[in-house]
Coordinates of C-alpha atoms in Angstrom, one line a residue:
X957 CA -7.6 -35.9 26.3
X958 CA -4.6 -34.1 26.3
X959 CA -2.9 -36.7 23.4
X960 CA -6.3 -35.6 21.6
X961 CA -5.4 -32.2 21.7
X962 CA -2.0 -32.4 20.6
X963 CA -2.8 -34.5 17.8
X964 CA -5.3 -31.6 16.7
X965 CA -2.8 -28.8 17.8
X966 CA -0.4 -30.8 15.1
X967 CA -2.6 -31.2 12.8
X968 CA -3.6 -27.2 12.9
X969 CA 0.1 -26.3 12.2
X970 CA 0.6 -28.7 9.8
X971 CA -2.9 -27.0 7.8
X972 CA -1.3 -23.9 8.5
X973 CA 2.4 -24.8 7.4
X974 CA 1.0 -25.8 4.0
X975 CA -1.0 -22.5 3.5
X976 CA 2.0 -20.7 4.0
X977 CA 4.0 -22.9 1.7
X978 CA 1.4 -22.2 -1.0
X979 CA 1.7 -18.8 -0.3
X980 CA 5.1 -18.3 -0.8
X981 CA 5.7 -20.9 -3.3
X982 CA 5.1 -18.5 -6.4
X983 CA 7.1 -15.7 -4.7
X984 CA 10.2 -18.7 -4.2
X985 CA 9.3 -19.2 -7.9
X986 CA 10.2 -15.7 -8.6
X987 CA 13.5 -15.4 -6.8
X988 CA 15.1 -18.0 -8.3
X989 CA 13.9 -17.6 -11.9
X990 CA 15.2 -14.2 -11.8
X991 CA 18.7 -15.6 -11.9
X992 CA 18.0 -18.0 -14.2
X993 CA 19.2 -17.6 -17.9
X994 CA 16.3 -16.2 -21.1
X995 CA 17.7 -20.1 -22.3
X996 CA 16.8 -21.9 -18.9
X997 CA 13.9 -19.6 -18.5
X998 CA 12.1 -20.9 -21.0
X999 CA 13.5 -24.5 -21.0
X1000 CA 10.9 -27.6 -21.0
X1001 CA 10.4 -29.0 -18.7
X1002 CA 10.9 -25.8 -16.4
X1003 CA 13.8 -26.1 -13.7
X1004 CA 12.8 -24.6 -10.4
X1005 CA 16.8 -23.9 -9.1
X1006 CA 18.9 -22.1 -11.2
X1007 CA 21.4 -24.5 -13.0
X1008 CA 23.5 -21.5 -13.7
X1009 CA 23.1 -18.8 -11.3
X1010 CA 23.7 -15.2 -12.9
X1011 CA 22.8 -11.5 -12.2
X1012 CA 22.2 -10.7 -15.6
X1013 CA 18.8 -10.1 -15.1
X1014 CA 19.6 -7.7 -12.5
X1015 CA 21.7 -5.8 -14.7
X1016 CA 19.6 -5.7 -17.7
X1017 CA 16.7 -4.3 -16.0
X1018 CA 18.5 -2.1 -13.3
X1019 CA 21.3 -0.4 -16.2
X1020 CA 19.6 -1.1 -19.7
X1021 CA 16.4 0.0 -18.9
X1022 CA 14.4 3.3 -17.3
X1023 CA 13.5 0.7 -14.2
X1024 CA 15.6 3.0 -11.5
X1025 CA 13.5 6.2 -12.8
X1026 CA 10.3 4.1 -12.3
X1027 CA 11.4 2.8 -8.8
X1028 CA 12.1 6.8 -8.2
X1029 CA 8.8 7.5 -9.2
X1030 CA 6.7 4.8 -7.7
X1031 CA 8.5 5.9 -4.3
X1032 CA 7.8 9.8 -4.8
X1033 CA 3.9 8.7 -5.4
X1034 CA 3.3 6.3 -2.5
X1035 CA 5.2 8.6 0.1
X1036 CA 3.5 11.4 -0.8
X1037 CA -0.3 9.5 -0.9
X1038 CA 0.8 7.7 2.4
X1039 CA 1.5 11.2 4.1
X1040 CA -1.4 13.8 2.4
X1041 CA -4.0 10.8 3.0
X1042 CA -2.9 9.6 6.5
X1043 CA -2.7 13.6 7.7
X1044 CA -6.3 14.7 5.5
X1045 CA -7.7 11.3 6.9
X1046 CA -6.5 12.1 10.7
X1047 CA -8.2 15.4 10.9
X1048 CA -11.8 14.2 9.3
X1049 CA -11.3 11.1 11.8
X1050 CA -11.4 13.9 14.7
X1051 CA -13.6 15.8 13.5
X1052 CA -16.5 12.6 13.2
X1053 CA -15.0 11.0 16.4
X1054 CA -14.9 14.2 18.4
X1055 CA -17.9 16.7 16.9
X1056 CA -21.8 15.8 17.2
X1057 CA -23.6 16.8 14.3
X1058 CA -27.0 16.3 12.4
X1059 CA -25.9 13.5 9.9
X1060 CA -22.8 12.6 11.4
X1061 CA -23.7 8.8 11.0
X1062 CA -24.9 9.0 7.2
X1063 CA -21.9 10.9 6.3
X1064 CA -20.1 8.3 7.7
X1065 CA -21.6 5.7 6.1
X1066 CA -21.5 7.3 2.6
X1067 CA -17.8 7.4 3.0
X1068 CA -18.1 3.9 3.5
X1069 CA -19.9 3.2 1.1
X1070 CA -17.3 5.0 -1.6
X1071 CA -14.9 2.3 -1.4
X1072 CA -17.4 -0.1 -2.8
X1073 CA -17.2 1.7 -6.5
X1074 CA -14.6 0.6 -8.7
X1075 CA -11.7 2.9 -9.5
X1076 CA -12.1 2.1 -13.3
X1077 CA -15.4 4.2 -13.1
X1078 CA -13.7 7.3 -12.0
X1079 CA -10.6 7.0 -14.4
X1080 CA -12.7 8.7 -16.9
X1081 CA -13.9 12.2 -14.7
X1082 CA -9.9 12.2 -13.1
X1083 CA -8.8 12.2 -16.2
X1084 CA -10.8 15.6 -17.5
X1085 CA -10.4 17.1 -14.1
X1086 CA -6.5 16.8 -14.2
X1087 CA -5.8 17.9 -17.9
X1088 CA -8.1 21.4 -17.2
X1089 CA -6.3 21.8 -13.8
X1090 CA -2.9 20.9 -15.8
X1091 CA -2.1 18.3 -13.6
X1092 CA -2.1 15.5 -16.1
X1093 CA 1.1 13.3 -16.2
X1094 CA 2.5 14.9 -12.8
X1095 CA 3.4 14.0 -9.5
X1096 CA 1.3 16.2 -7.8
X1097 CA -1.8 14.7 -10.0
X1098 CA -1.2 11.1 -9.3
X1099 CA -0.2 12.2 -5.3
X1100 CA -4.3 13.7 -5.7
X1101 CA -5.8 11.3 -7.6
X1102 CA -4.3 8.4 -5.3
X1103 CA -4.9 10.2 -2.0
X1104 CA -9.0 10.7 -2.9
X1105 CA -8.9 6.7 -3.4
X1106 CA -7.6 6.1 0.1
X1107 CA -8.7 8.7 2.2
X1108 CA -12.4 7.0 2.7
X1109 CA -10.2 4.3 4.1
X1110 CA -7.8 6.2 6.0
X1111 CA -10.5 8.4 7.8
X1112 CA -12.5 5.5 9.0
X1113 CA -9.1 3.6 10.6
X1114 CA -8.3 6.9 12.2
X1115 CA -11.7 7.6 13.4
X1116 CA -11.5 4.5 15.0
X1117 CA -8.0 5.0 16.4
X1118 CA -9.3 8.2 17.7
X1119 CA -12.5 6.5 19.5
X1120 CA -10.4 4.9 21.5
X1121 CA -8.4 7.9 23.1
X1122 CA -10.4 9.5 25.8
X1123 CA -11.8 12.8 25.7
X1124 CA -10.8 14.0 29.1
X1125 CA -7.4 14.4 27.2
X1126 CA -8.9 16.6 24.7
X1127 CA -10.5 18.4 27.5
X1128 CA -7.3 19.0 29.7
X1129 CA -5.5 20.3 26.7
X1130 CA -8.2 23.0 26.2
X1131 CA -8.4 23.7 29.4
X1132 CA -4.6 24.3 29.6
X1133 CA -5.1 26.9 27.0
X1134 CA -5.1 24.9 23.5
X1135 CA -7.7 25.5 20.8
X1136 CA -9.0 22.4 19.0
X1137 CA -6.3 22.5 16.4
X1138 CA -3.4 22.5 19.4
X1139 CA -5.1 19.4 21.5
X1140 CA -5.1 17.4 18.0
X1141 CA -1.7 18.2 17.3
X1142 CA 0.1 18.3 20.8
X1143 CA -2.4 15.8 22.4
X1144 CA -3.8 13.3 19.7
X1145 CA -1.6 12.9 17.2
X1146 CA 1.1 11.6 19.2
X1147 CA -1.4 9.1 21.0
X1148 CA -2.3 7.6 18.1
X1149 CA 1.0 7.2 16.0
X1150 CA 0.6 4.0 15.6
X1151 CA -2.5 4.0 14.1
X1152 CA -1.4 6.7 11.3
X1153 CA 1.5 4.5 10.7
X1154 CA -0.4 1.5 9.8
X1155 CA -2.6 3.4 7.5
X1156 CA 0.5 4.8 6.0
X1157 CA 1.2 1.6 5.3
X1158 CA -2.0 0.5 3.5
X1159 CA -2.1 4.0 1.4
X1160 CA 1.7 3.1 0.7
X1161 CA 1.1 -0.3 -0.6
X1162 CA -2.5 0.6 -2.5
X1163 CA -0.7 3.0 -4.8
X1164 CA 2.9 1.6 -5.1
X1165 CA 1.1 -1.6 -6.3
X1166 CA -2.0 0.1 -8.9
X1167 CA -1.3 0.0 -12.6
X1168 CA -5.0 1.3 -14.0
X1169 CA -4.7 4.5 -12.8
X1170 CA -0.9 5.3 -13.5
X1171 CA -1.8 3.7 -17.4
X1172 CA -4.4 6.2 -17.8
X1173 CA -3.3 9.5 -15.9
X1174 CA 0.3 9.7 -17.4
X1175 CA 2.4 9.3 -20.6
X1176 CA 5.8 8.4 -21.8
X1177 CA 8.4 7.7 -19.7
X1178 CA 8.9 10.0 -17.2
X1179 CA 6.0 9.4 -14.8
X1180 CA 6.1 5.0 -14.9
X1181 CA 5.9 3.3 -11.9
X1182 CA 7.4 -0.3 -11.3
X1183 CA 4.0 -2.0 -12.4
X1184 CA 3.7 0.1 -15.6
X1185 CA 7.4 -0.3 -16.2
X1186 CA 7.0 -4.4 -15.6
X1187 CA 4.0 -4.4 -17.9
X1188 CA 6.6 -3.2 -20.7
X1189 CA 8.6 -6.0 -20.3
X1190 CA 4.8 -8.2 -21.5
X1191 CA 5.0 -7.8 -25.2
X1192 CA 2.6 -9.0 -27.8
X1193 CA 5.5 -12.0 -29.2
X1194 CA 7.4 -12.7 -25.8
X1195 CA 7.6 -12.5 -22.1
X1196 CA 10.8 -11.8 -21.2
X1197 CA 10.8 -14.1 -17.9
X1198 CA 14.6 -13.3 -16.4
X1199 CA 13.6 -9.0 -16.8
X1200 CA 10.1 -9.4 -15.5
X1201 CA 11.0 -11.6 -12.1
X1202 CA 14.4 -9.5 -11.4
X1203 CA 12.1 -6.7 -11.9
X1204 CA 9.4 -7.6 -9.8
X1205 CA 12.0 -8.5 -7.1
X1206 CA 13.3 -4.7 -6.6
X1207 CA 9.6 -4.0 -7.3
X1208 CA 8.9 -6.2 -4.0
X1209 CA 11.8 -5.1 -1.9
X1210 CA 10.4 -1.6 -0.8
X1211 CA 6.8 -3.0 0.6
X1212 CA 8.4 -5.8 2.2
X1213 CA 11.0 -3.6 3.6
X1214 CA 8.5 -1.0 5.1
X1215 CA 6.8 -3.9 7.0
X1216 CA 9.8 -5.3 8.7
X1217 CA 10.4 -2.1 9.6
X1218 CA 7.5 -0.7 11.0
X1219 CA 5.7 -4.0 11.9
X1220 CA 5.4 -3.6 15.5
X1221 CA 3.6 -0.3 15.3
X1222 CA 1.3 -1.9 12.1
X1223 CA 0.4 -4.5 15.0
X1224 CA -0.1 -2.1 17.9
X1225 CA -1.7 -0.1 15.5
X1226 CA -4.0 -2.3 14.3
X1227 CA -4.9 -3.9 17.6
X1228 CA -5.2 -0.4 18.9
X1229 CA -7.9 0.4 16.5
X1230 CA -10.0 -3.0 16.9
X1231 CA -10.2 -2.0 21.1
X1232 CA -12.9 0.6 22.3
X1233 CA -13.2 2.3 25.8

């Protein structure tokens, strides 16, 4: 019995070893044909290490090209999304967790329901809305037009964060004097950090990695991102592989950073939220 279930336990990690090799396989791919050569790059049959090693990639995309204004500006856009989203989304997740009304459960639903329509329908109507507010081709523009795309999914994660806090706290904070506004700032907020930083993490990664939106509501080159930047480097005669994987590398670092970072309160937070009392 027990040789049964270490053959299956083997066999399980083995299945599991091979999903994650295929996983990262095209990731590995990346790496290492960033320091290839634009000769080796496009040599047949294709090499997967680096015969010669080199950095020129790195310095053709990082000094050559506008890549460090669209790093500065996909950061700018996804920390300011993560934080107006995760705060809007924290406050309508306590006001549906905490506040009986008539249609409390249909509104909720219809928010839902919102992040089943594609974003290329409502290109069009941002569009018109942020060239007669003025806002076209700005940060505070994109910031809005990214926020109203994740904040149906941020206020149902903190809703459920905020289920799972009891309301005795809420109580003994207004009984000590607070108003609503105080026991969700001094009470709630704090309770459920975790949870806010693992949606800040999701609205992070939803708008450093979108390219519709940032092709249609901006122009030229001072409002690219990485991914409308790395698009440049697809032209109609050649892809130029060395530029477009060192590219995609720094593109890569920042998500991947953020996660090693913060991945114990993405866990806690995440668990946190899938528990209710």
């Amino acid at each position: 019995m027990k040789r049964k279930m270490r053959t299956g336990a083997v066999i399980a990690y083995l299945f599991l070893a091979l999903v994650c090799l295929y996983n990262i396989m095209p990731f590995v791919w990346m790496v290492f044909t960033s320091f290839k050569t634009d000769k080796e790059a496009y040599a047949i049959p294709p090499t997967f290490w680096p015969q010669e090693p080199t950095l020129e990639a790195y310095v053709q995309v990082l000094l050559w090209t506008n890549f460090p204004r669209y790093f500065l500006n996909s950061t700018t856009i996804s920390l300011g999304t993560a934080l107006l989203s995760t705060f809007i989304g924290s406050l309508a997740g306590y006001g549906f967790s905490r506040f009986i009304f008539r249609g409390r459960a249909t509104l909720v639903g219809i928010i839902l329901a919102s992040q089943m329509l594609p974003g290329v329908l409502l290109v069009g109507p941002y569009f018109k809305i942020l060239a007669k507010l003025g806002l076209y081709n700005t940060y505070p523009g994109l910031i809005l037009a990214f926020t109203t795309i994740t904040l149906p999914f941020s206020t149902w994660m903190l809703k459920g964060f905020i289920d799972t806090v009891p309301e005795e706290l809420d109580q003994a904070a207004l009984v000590d004097g607070c108003t609503r506004l105080g026991a969700y700032f001094r009470v709630i907020l704090p309770v459920i950090a975790p949870g806010m930083v693992a949606t800040m993490i999701f609205a992070f990664l939803l708008a450093w990695g979108d390219l519709l939106w940032v092709l249609v509501l901006t122009s030229g080159e001072d409002m690219a991102t990485v991914t409308l930047g790395l698009s440049r480097l697809v032209t109609q005669f050649r892809i130029i592989w060395p530029q477009l994987m060192a590219g995609s590398v720094v593109g890569a670092l920042p998500p991947v950073i953020l996660y090693l970072v913060l991945q114990n309160y993405l866990v806690e937070g995440l668990t946190a939220g899938a528990v209710k009392e």
